[in-house]
PDB file of C-alpha atoms in Angstrom:
ATOM      1  CA  UNK A 297      -0.219  -0.526  -0.012  1.00 39.00           C
ATOM      2  CA  UNK A 298       1.192   3.884  -0.834  1.00 40.00           C
ATOM      3  CA  UNK A 299       1.323   6.424   1.325  1.00 42.00           C
ATOM      4  CA  UNK A 300      -1.231   8.079  -0.891  1.00 41.00           C
ATOM      5  CA  UNK A 301      -3.700   5.166  -0.374  1.00 45.00           C
ATOM      6  CA  UNK A 302      -4.140   6.680   3.039  1.00 47.00           C
ATOM      7  CA  UNK A 303      -5.605   9.834   2.513  1.00 47.00           C
ATOM      8  CA  UNK A 304      -9.136  10.339   3.085  1.00 51.00           C
ATOM      9  CA  UNK A 305      -9.787  12.565  -0.053  1.00 46.00           C
ATOM     10  CA  UNK A 306     -13.196  13.979   0.897  1.00 51.00           C
ATOM     11  CA  UNK A 307     -12.102  14.619   4.424  1.00 50.00           C
ATOM     12  CA  UNK A 308      -9.256  16.339   2.852  1.00 42.00           C
ATOM     13  CA  UNK A 309     -11.453  18.267   0.577  1.00 48.00           C
ATOM     14  CA  UNK A 310     -14.281  19.300   3.474  1.00 49.00           C
ATOM     15  CA  UNK A 311     -11.298  20.762   5.575  1.00 46.00           C
ATOM     16  CA  UNK A 312      -9.694  22.801   2.556  1.00 44.00           C
ATOM     17  CA  UNK A 313     -13.453  23.928   2.003  1.00 51.00           C
ATOM     18  CA  UNK A 314     -14.174  25.120   5.590  1.00 51.00           C
ATOM     19  CA  UNK A 315     -10.841  26.565   5.902  1.00 49.00           C
ATOM     20  CA  UNK A 316     -11.212  28.713   3.012  1.00 54.00           C
ATOM     21  CA  UNK A 317     -14.853  29.506   4.436  1.00 56.00           C
ATOM     22  CA  UNK A 318     -13.116  30.736   7.711  1.00 57.00           C
ATOM     23  CA  UNK A 319     -10.591  32.834   5.358  1.00 59.00           C
ATOM     24  CA  UNK A 320     -13.700  34.664   3.821  1.00 85.00           C
ATOM     25  CA  UNK A 321     -15.117  35.223   6.851  1.00 93.00           C
ATOM     26  CA  UNK A 322     -11.610  36.929   7.673  1.00 94.00           C
ATOM     27  CA  UNK A 323     -11.889  39.108   4.693  1.00 94.00           C
ATOM     28  CA  UNK A 324     -15.087  40.713   5.440  1.00 96.00           C
ATOM     29  CA  UNK A 325     -14.752  40.793   8.487  1.00 96.00           C
ATOM     30  CA  UNK A 326     -11.368  42.809   8.221  1.00 96.00           C
ATOM     31  CA  UNK A 327     -13.028  44.819   5.231  1.00 96.00           C
ATOM     32  CA  UNK A 328     -16.080  45.488   7.379  1.00 97.00           C
ATOM     33  CA  UNK A 329     -13.575  46.862  10.427  1.00 97.00           C
ATOM     34  CA  UNK A 330     -11.344  48.627   7.996  1.00 96.00           C
ATOM     35  CA  UNK A 331     -14.448  50.698   6.973  1.00 96.00           C
ATOM     36  CA  UNK A 332     -15.574  51.261  10.508  1.00 94.00           C
ATOM     37  CA  UNK A 333     -11.926  52.754  11.712  1.00 94.00           C
ATOM     38  CA  UNK A 334     -11.742  54.783   8.467  1.00 94.00           C
ATOM     39  CA  UNK A 335     -15.243  56.826   9.459  1.00 93.00           C
ATOM     40  CA  UNK A 336     -14.208  56.783  13.004  1.00 90.00           C
ATOM     41  CA  UNK A 337     -10.791  58.239  11.587  1.00 91.00           C
ATOM     42  CA  UNK A 338      -8.920  55.842  13.752  1.00 90.00           C
ATOM     43  CA  UNK A 339      -6.002  54.114  13.006  1.00 89.00           C
ATOM     44  CA  UNK A 340      -5.229  50.516  14.026  1.00 91.00           C
ATOM     45  CA  UNK A 341      -4.188  47.377  11.976  1.00 93.00           C
ATOM     46  CA  UNK A 342      -5.886  44.486  11.878  1.00 96.00           C
ATOM     47  CA  UNK A 343      -4.924  41.065  12.598  1.00 95.00           C
ATOM     48  CA  UNK A 344      -6.598  37.636  11.574  1.00 95.00           C
ATOM     49  CA  UNK A 345      -6.292  34.496  13.321  1.00 94.00           C
ATOM     50  CA  UNK A 346      -7.505  30.899  12.425  1.00 92.00           C
ATOM     51  CA  UNK A 347      -7.451  29.033  15.677  1.00 89.00           C
ATOM     52  CA  UNK A 348      -9.340  25.279  16.147  1.00 86.00           C
ATOM     53  CA  UNK A 349     -11.761  26.443  12.790  1.00 87.00           C
ATOM     54  CA  UNK A 350     -12.755  29.797  14.963  1.00 90.00           C
ATOM     55  CA  UNK A 351     -11.759  33.075  13.206  1.00 94.00           C
ATOM     56  CA  UNK A 352      -9.954  35.683  15.742  1.00 94.00           C
ATOM     57  CA  UNK A 353      -9.708  39.459  14.642  1.00 96.00           C
ATOM     58  CA  UNK A 354      -7.826  41.699  16.623  1.00 96.00           C
ATOM     59  CA  UNK A 355      -7.198  45.484  16.126  1.00 95.00           C
ATOM     60  CA  UNK A 356      -4.285  46.710  17.847  1.00 92.00           C
ATOM     61  CA  UNK A 357      -2.304  50.599  17.352  1.00 86.00           C
ATOM     62  CA  UNK A 358       1.251  50.688  16.740  1.00 78.00           C
ATOM     63  CA  UNK A 359       1.875  53.018  19.620  1.00 69.00           C
ATOM     64  CA  UNK A 360       0.157  52.011  22.932  1.00 59.00           C
ATOM     65  CA  UNK A 361      -1.953  55.252  23.061  1.00 58.00           C
ATOM     66  CA  UNK A 362      -5.909  55.087  24.171  1.00 69.00           C
ATOM     67  CA  UNK A 363      -7.290  55.995  20.633  1.00 79.00           C
ATOM     68  CA  UNK A 364      -9.176  52.467  20.748  1.00 89.00           C
ATOM     69  CA  UNK A 365     -10.189  52.713  23.849  1.00 90.00           C
ATOM     70  CA  UNK A 366     -13.521  54.157  22.761  1.00 90.00           C
ATOM     71  CA  UNK A 367     -13.909  50.838  20.931  1.00 93.00           C
ATOM     72  CA  UNK A 368     -13.923  49.026  23.568  1.00 93.00           C
ATOM     73  CA  UNK A 369     -16.103  50.738  25.972  1.00 92.00           C
ATOM     74  CA  UNK A 370     -17.054  50.177  29.789  1.00 91.00           C
ATOM     75  CA  UNK A 371     -16.191  46.549  30.617  1.00 87.00           C
ATOM     76  CA  UNK A 372     -16.090  45.483  26.853  1.00 91.00           C
ATOM     77  CA  UNK A 373     -19.569  46.392  25.807  1.00 91.00           C
ATOM     78  CA  UNK A 374     -18.992  48.602  22.969  1.00 94.00           C
ATOM     79  CA  UNK A 375     -16.316  45.753  22.154  1.00 95.00           C
ATOM     80  CA  UNK A 376     -19.169  43.319  22.100  1.00 93.00           C
ATOM     81  CA  UNK A 377     -21.638  45.321  20.369  1.00 95.00           C
ATOM     82  CA  UNK A 378     -18.935  45.710  17.590  1.00 97.00           C
ATOM     83  CA  UNK A 379     -18.352  42.166  17.185  1.00 96.00           C
ATOM     84  CA  UNK A 380     -21.999  41.324  17.148  1.00 96.00           C
ATOM     85  CA  UNK A 381     -21.937  44.096  13.940  1.00 97.00           C
ATOM     86  CA  UNK A 382     -18.930  42.156  12.364  1.00 97.00           C
ATOM     87  CA  UNK A 383     -20.874  38.939  12.401  1.00 96.00           C
ATOM     88  CA  UNK A 384     -23.851  40.544  11.134  1.00 97.00           C
ATOM     89  CA  UNK A 385     -21.421  42.153   8.260  1.00 96.00           C
ATOM     90  CA  UNK A 386     -20.106  38.690   7.554  1.00 96.00           C
ATOM     91  CA  UNK A 387     -23.902  36.642   7.739  1.00 96.00           C
ATOM     92  CA  UNK A 388     -25.132  39.367   5.214  1.00 95.00           C
ATOM     93  CA  UNK A 389     -22.127  39.143   2.730  1.00 94.00           C
ATOM     94  CA  UNK A 390     -21.723  35.120   3.196  1.00 92.00           C
ATOM     95  CA  UNK A 391     -25.123  34.142   4.234  1.00 94.00           C
ATOM     96  CA  UNK A 392     -23.733  32.103   7.219  1.00 92.00           C
ATOM     97  CA  UNK A 393     -23.243  32.869  10.726  1.00 93.00           C
ATOM     98  CA  UNK A 394     -20.255  33.692  12.146  1.00 94.00           C
ATOM     99  CA  UNK A 395     -18.461  32.698  15.451  1.00 91.00           C
ATOM    100  CA  UNK A 396     -15.712  34.875  15.153  1.00 95.00           C
ATOM    101  CA  UNK A 397     -14.080  36.863  18.132  1.00 94.00           C
ATOM    102  CA  UNK A 398     -12.938  40.518  17.725  1.00 96.00           C
ATOM    103  CA  UNK A 399     -10.244  41.869  20.475  1.00 96.00           C
ATOM    104  CA  UNK A 400      -9.249  45.407  20.250  1.00 95.00           C
ATOM    105  CA  UNK A 401      -6.334  46.943  21.959  1.00 92.00           C
ATOM    106  CA  UNK A 402      -5.450  43.575  23.725  1.00 93.00           C
ATOM    107  CA  UNK A 403      -8.598  43.899  25.641  1.00 94.00           C
ATOM    108  CA  UNK A 404     -10.287  40.486  25.243  1.00 93.00           C
ATOM    109  CA  UNK A 405      -6.539  39.096  26.563  1.00 91.00           C
ATOM    110  CA  UNK A 406      -6.132  40.824  29.290  1.00 94.00           C
ATOM    111  CA  UNK A 407      -9.783  39.802  30.377  1.00 95.00           C
ATOM    112  CA  UNK A 408      -9.030  35.751  29.705  1.00 94.00           C
ATOM    113  CA  UNK A 409      -5.723  36.525  31.834  1.00 96.00           C
ATOM    114  CA  UNK A 410      -8.006  38.354  34.574  1.00 97.00           C
ATOM    115  CA  UNK A 411     -10.899  35.570  34.417  1.00 97.00           C
ATOM    116  CA  UNK A 412      -8.184  32.606  34.467  1.00 97.00           C
ATOM    117  CA  UNK A 413      -6.834  34.405  37.909  1.00 98.00           C
ATOM    118  CA  UNK A 414     -10.320  34.893  39.101  1.00 97.00           C
ATOM    119  CA  UNK A 415     -11.434  30.877  38.235  1.00 97.00           C
ATOM    120  CA  UNK A 416      -8.286  29.901  40.296  1.00 97.00           C
ATOM    121  CA  UNK A 417      -9.060  32.067  43.068  1.00 97.00           C
ATOM    122  CA  UNK A 418     -12.692  30.483  43.143  1.00 96.00           C
ATOM    123  CA  UNK A 419     -10.906  27.019  42.617  1.00 96.00           C
ATOM    124  CA  UNK A 420      -9.008  27.680  45.627  1.00 96.00           C
ATOM    125  CA  UNK A 421     -11.779  28.760  47.761  1.00 96.00           C
ATOM    126  CA  UNK A 422     -14.388  25.661  46.837  1.00 96.00           C
ATOM    127  CA  UNK A 423     -11.271  23.119  47.835  1.00 95.00           C
ATOM    128  CA  UNK A 424     -10.640  25.060  51.006  1.00 96.00           C
ATOM    129  CA  UNK A 425     -14.354  25.411  51.900  1.00 95.00           C
ATOM    130  CA  UNK A 426     -15.843  22.860  50.362  1.00 93.00           C
ATOM    131  CA  UNK A 427     -18.547  25.397  49.766  1.00 95.00           C
ATOM    132  CA  UNK A 428     -20.105  26.799  46.134  1.00 95.00           C
ATOM    133  CA  UNK A 429     -18.814  29.763  44.756  1.00 96.00           C
ATOM    134  CA  UNK A 430     -20.904  32.120  42.446  1.00 96.00           C
ATOM    135  CA  UNK A 431     -19.149  34.362  40.351  1.00 97.00           C
ATOM    136  CA  UNK A 432     -20.556  37.657  39.020  1.00 95.00           C
ATOM    137  CA  UNK A 433     -22.193  37.783  35.869  1.00 94.00           C
ATOM    138  CA  UNK A 434     -20.566  37.113  32.274  1.00 92.00           C
ATOM    139  CA  UNK A 435     -20.555  36.928  29.022  1.00 88.00           C
ATOM    140  CA  UNK A 436     -21.126  33.832  27.158  1.00 87.00           C
ATOM    141  CA  UNK A 437     -17.305  33.898  26.164  1.00 87.00           C
ATOM    142  CA  UNK A 438     -16.245  34.643  29.367  1.00 93.00           C
ATOM    143  CA  UNK A 439     -17.979  31.624  30.992  1.00 95.00           C
ATOM    144  CA  UNK A 440     -16.591  29.474  28.361  1.00 93.00           C
ATOM    145  CA  UNK A 441     -13.436  30.355  29.371  1.00 94.00           C
ATOM    146  CA  UNK A 442     -13.689  29.988  32.954  1.00 96.00           C
ATOM    147  CA  UNK A 443     -15.296  27.033  32.822  1.00 96.00           C
ATOM    148  CA  UNK A 444     -12.205  25.215  31.040  1.00 96.00           C
ATOM    149  CA  UNK A 445     -10.649  26.406  33.758  1.00 96.00           C
ATOM    150  CA  UNK A 446     -12.624  25.106  36.196  1.00 96.00           C
ATOM    151  CA  UNK A 447     -12.529  21.572  34.101  1.00 95.00           C
ATOM    152  CA  UNK A 448      -8.608  21.510  34.144  1.00 95.00           C
ATOM    153  CA  UNK A 449      -8.867  22.117  37.876  1.00 95.00           C
ATOM    154  CA  UNK A 450     -11.168  19.164  38.277  1.00 94.00           C
ATOM    155  CA  UNK A 451     -13.982  20.746  40.095  1.00 95.00           C
ATOM    156  CA  UNK A 452     -17.745  21.002  38.839  1.00 95.00           C
ATOM    157  CA  UNK A 453     -19.172  24.471  37.057  1.00 96.00           C
ATOM    158  CA  UNK A 454     -22.370  25.306  35.762  1.00 96.00           C
ATOM    159  CA  UNK A 455     -23.761  28.447  34.845  1.00 95.00           C
ATOM    160  CA  UNK A 456     -26.754  29.520  36.667  1.00 95.00           C
ATOM    161  CA  UNK A 457     -29.692  33.049  36.060  1.00 93.00           C
ATOM    162  CA  UNK A 458     -31.102  34.829  33.227  1.00 93.00           C
ATOM    163  CA  UNK A 459     -29.652  36.906  30.450  1.00 89.00           C
ATOM    164  CA  UNK A 460     -26.982  39.758  32.018  1.00 86.00           C
ATOM    165  CA  UNK A 461     -27.238  37.990  35.562  1.00 92.00           C
ATOM    166  CA  UNK A 462     -26.006  34.663  33.687  1.00 93.00           C
ATOM    167  CA  UNK A 463     -23.073  33.497  36.253  1.00 95.00           C
ATOM    168  CA  UNK A 464     -20.740  30.853  37.057  1.00 97.00           C
ATOM    169  CA  UNK A 465     -21.344  28.183  40.190  1.00 97.00           C
ATOM    170  CA  UNK A 466     -18.312  26.063  41.164  1.00 96.00           C
ATOM    171  CA  UNK A 467     -18.621  22.728  43.362  1.00 94.00           C
ATOM    172  CA  UNK A 468     -16.626  19.822  43.978  1.00 91.00           C
ATOM    173  CA  UNK A 469     -17.275  17.322  42.190  1.00 80.00           C
ATOM    174  CA  UNK A 470     -20.194  14.416  43.162  1.00 70.00           C
ATOM    175  CA  UNK A 471     -18.822  11.183  44.039  1.00 54.00           C
TER     176      UNK A 471
END
């Protein structure tokens, strides 16, 4: 048997098509965001990265000035809105729903580090006391990051509450 006989051509073609769809999604999103930056008269470099089949778009400035802070807003509220608008632009252009993640000025990366620390502190508290710990409300994306940290620590977490009050409760695993 030759090495080429082991290749599943339809599977390879599907992966190439999936990667191309993600790249198209990134291009549409980048064009939309470039136009937005032009309208707002803001300077920023747009980077597109594909991780795990998901598009991550970052807008950064060369100098660490505060020019992009207005696009992040208090607690990332403006950033979340811009992410949703960018997803809608992709949907309109491609007809496909997008799960892209938008980061501006490193806000999401910094927030992910903060959430990791919050989760690790909560894990320590649960292990020390055996009691459940309720975290503050957070977005679905932030909850996903925290759930991953909790799972890696071998504890149980679940989301409770509705809408803007949805939060994570951490507890020991039931045996």
